[in-house]
XYZ file of C-alpha atoms in Angstrom:
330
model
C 45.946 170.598 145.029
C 44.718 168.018 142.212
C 41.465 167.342 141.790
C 40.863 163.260 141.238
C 38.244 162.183 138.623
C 36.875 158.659 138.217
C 38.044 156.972 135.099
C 34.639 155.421 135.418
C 33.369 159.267 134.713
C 34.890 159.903 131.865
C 33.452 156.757 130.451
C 30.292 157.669 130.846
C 30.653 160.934 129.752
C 31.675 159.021 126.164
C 28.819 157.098 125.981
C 26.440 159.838 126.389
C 28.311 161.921 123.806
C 28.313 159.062 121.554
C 24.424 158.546 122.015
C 23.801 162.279 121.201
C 25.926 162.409 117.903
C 23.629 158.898 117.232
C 20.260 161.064 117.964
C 20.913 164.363 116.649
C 20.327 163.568 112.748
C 17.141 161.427 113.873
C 15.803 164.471 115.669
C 16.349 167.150 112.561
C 14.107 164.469 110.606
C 12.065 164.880 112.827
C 11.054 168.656 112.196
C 8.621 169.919 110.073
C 8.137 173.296 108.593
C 5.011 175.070 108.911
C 3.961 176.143 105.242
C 0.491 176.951 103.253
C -0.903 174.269 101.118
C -3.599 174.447 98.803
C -6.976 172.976 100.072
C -10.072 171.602 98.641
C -13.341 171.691 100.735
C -15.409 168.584 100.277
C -18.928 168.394 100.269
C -21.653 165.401 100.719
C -23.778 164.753 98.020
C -25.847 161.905 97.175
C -25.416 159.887 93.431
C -27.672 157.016 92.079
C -26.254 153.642 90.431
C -27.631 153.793 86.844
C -27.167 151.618 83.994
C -25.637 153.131 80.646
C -27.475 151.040 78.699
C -30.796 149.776 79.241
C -33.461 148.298 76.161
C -36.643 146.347 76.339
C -37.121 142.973 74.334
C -40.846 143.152 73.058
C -43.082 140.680 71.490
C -43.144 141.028 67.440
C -46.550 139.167 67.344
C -49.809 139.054 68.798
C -50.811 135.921 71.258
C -50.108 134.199 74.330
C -47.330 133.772 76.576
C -46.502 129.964 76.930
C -43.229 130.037 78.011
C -41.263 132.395 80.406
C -37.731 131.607 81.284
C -36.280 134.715 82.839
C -36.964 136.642 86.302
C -35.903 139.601 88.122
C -32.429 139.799 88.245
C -31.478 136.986 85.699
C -28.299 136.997 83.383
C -28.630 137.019 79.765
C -26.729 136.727 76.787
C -27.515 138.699 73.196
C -29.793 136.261 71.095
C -31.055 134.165 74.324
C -34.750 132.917 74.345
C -36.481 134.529 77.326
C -40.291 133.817 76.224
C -42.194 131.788 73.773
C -45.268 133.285 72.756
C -47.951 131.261 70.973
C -50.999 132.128 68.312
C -53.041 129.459 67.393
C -54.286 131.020 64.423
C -50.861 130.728 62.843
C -50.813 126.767 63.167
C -54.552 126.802 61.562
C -53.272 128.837 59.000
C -49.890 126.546 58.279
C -52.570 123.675 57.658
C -54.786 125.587 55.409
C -51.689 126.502 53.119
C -50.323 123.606 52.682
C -53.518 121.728 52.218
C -53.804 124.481 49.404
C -50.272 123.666 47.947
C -50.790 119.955 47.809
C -53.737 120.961 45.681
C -52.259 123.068 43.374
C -49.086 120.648 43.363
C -51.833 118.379 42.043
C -53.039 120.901 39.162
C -49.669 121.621 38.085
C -49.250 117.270 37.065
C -52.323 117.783 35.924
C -51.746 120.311 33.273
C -47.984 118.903 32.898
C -49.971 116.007 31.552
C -52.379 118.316 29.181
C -49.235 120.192 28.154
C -47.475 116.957 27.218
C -50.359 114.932 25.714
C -51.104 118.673 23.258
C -47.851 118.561 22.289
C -47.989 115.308 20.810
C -51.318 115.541 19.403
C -49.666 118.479 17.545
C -47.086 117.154 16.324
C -49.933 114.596 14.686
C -51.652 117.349 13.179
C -54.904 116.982 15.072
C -54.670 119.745 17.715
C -53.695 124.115 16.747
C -51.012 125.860 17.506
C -53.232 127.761 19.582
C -54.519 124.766 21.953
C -50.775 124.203 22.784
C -49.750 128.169 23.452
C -53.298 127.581 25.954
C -51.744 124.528 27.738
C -48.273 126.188 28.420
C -50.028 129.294 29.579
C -52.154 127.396 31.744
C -49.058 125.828 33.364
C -47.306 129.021 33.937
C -49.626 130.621 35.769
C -49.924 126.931 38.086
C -46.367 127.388 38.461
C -46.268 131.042 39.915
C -49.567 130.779 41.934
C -47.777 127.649 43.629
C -44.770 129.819 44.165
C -46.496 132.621 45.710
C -48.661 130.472 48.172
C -45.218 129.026 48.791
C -44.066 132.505 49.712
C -47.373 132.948 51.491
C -46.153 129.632 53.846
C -43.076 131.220 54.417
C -44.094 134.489 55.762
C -46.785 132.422 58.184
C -44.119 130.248 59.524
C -41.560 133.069 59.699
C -44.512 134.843 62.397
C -44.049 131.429 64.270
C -40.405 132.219 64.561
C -40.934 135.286 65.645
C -43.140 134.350 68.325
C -39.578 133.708 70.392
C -38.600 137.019 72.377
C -34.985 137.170 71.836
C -32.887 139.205 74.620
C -31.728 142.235 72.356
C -28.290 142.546 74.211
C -26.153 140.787 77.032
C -27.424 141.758 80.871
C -29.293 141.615 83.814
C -32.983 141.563 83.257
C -34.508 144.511 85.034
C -37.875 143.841 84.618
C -40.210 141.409 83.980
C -43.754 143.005 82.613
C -45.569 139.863 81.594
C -46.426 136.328 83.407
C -47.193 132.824 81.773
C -50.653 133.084 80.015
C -50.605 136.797 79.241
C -51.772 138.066 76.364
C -49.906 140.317 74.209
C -49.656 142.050 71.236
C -47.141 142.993 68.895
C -44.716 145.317 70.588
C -45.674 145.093 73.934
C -42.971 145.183 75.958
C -41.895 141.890 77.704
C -38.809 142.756 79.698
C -36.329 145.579 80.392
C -32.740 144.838 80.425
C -29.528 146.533 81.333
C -26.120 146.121 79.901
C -23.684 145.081 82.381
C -22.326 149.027 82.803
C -23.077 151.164 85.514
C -22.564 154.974 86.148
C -22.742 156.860 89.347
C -25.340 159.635 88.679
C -25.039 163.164 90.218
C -26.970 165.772 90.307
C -25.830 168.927 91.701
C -26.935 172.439 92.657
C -25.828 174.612 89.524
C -23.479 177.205 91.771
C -21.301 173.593 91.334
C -21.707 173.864 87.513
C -18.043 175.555 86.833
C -15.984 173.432 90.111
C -16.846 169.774 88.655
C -14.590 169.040 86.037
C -14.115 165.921 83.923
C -11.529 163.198 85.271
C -12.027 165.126 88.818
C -11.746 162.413 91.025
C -14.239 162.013 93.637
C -14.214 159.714 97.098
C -17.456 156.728 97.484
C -18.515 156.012 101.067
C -20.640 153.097 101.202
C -22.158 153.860 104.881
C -23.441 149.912 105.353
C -20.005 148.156 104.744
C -17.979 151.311 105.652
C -15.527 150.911 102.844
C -13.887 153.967 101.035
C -13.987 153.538 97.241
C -12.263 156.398 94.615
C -14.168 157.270 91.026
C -13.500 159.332 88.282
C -16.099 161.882 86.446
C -16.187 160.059 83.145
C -18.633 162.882 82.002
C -20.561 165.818 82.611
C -23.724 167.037 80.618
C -23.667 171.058 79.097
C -27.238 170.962 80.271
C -28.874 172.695 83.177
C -32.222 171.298 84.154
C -34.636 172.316 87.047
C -31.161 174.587 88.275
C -29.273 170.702 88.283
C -26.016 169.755 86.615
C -25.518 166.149 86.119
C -22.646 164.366 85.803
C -21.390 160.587 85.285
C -18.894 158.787 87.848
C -16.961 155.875 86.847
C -16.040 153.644 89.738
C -14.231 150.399 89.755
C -16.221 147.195 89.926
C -19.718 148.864 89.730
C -22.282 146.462 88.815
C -25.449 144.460 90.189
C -22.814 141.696 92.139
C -22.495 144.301 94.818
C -24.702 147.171 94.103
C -28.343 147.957 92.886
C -29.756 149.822 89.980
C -31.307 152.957 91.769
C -28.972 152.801 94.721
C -28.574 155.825 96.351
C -24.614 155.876 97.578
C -22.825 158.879 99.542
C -19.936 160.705 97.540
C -17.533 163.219 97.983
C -16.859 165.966 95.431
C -14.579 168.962 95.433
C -16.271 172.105 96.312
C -13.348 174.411 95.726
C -9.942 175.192 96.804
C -8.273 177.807 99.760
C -5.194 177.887 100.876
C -4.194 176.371 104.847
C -1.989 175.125 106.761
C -1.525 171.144 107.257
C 0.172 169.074 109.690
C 1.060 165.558 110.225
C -1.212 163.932 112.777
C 1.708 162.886 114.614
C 3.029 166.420 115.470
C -0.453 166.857 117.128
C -1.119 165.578 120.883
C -3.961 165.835 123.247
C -3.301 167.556 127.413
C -6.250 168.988 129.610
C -8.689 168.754 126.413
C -6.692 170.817 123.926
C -4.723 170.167 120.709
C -1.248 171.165 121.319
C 2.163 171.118 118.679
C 5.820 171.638 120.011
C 7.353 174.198 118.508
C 11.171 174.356 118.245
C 11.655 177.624 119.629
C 8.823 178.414 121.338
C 7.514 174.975 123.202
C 4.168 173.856 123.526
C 1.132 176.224 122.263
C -2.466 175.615 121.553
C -3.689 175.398 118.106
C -7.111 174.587 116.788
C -7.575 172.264 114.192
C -9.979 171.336 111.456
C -10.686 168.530 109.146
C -8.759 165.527 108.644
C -7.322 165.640 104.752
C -5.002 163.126 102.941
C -2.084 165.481 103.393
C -2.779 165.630 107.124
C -4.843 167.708 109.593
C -5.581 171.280 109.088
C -4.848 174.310 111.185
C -7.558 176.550 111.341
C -4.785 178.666 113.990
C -2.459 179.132 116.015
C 0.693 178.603 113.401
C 2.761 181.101 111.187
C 4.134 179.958 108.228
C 8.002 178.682 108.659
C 7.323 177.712 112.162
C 9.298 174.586 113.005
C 7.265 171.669 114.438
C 9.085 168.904 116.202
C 7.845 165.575 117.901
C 6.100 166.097 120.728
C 7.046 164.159 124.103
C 5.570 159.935 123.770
């Protein structure tokens, strides 16, 4: 007796071998093997913007402020004019030196005239040696006391040019201490200004003295805008103080355009290392309120997880190392 068989059957049967072959090298990619990985534990702290670099522009003279052209939060460049103060005194005194110069100017013709007319009188015979050796004396000292109230002028209008408060570098101005109409005197300070550089600021309990490291790289949450930012530790200080290290961040596009001096900002540093197991989130899925993985060999088994990591999700248990994960069902 022959038994009949569809040719239809064996068709199938082709099709479904064919599809198997097709899936079989997916499925081996699919499989992950359980292994240890080294760890680091993150902790919270809190850093503070600071600027590198911060200086004060102060007044060189004494008087009054009569001019103020910067605020809060303005941008300025190394040499710019950010107050004009004024002492009247100075302008008196301008007035009473020159008046003085045009009066020795006046002396000096004078005894260029006596000087000239003695020399001729002794070439005549009628006037000493001496009288002429008076005359060009005379004129000499004219000469240098109208060069020294010269130099006197000078240094008076000099303290005039100093009454403009120069902005000693390129920044942001800080503060302002002074308003229009203040008096001041000579190095008073008039404004605070920071360079455009900013640090991140840390200061940590010292049992963290020997785990930061320089170029460690640490994570930036900024909890307002939510966004994730990555900085390097561009330096950390051999100093203990109060039982505090401190240590600089440098962070990409820190500066007062999106942050402020003082700013307190969330960071996460690297409290150590362990050793762990991580897996892919995808080999995880959720059923009656547990975390389950699918194991090759074994099926589905419980495991308990901990926190999410860049190389995955750790595995506080449930896994042995060279277990074989493999997708679990969609």
């Amino acid at each position: 007796m022959r038994l009949f068989i569809p040719t239809a059957f064996f068709r199938r049967l082709a099709l479904v071998v064919a599809a198997s072959a097709a899936v079989a090298p997916a499925a081996a990619q699919d499989e992950y093997y359980v292994s240890p990985h080294t760890i680091e534990d993150q902790k919270s702290v809190y850093a503070t913007v600071q600027a590198i670099d911060t200086t004060t522009a102060r007044a060189r003279i004494a008087g009054t402020i009569v001019d103020l052209a910067v605020d809060e939060g303005s941008a300025v460049k190394e040499g710019q004019v950010i107050a004009r103060i004024l002492d009247a005194k100075l302008a008196l005194g301008l007035k009473a030196i020159d008046s003085r110069i045009q009066a020795m100017r006046s002396r000096a013709k004078l005894a260029d005239v006596e000087l000239e007319r003695t020399r001729t009188l002794l070439r005549k015979g009628t006037v000493s040696q001496a009288r002429l050796d008076k005359a060009e004396t005379a004129r000499k000292v004219l000469g240098r006391d109208l060069s020294a109230m010269q130099a006197e002028r000078a240094v008076i209008a000099q303290r005039q040019v100093e009454g403009r408060v120069l902005a000693p570098a390129a920044g942001r101005v800080l503060r302002v201490n002074v308003t229009k109409g203040n008096a001041v005197q000579a190095g008073d300070t008039i404004a605070t200004i920071t360079a455009n550089a900013f640090v991140l600021r840390l200061q940590l309990p010292e049992r963290h003295a020997r785990l930061i490291k320089r170029g460690e790289t640490v994570r930036l949450d900024r909890a307002r805008s939510g966004s994730v930012t990555k900085g390097v530790v561009r330096q950390v200080y051999p100093e203990i103080r109060h039982g505090r290290v401190v240590a600089d961040v440098d962070v990409p596009g820190l500066g007062l355009g999106n942050f402020f001096v003082g700013e307190r900002i969330k960071v996460q540093i690297s409290a150590g290392a362990r050793q762990g197991f991580l897996v892919p989130a995808k080999y995880l899925f959720r059923r009656f309120g547990l975390t389950f993985v699918r194991l090759q060999d074994a099926g589905d088994i419980v495991v308990q997880i901990g926190a999410m990591t860049e190389g995955g999700v750790e595995i506080l248990s449930g896994l042995r190392p060279g277990d074989r994960l493999v997708m679990p069902p969609q």
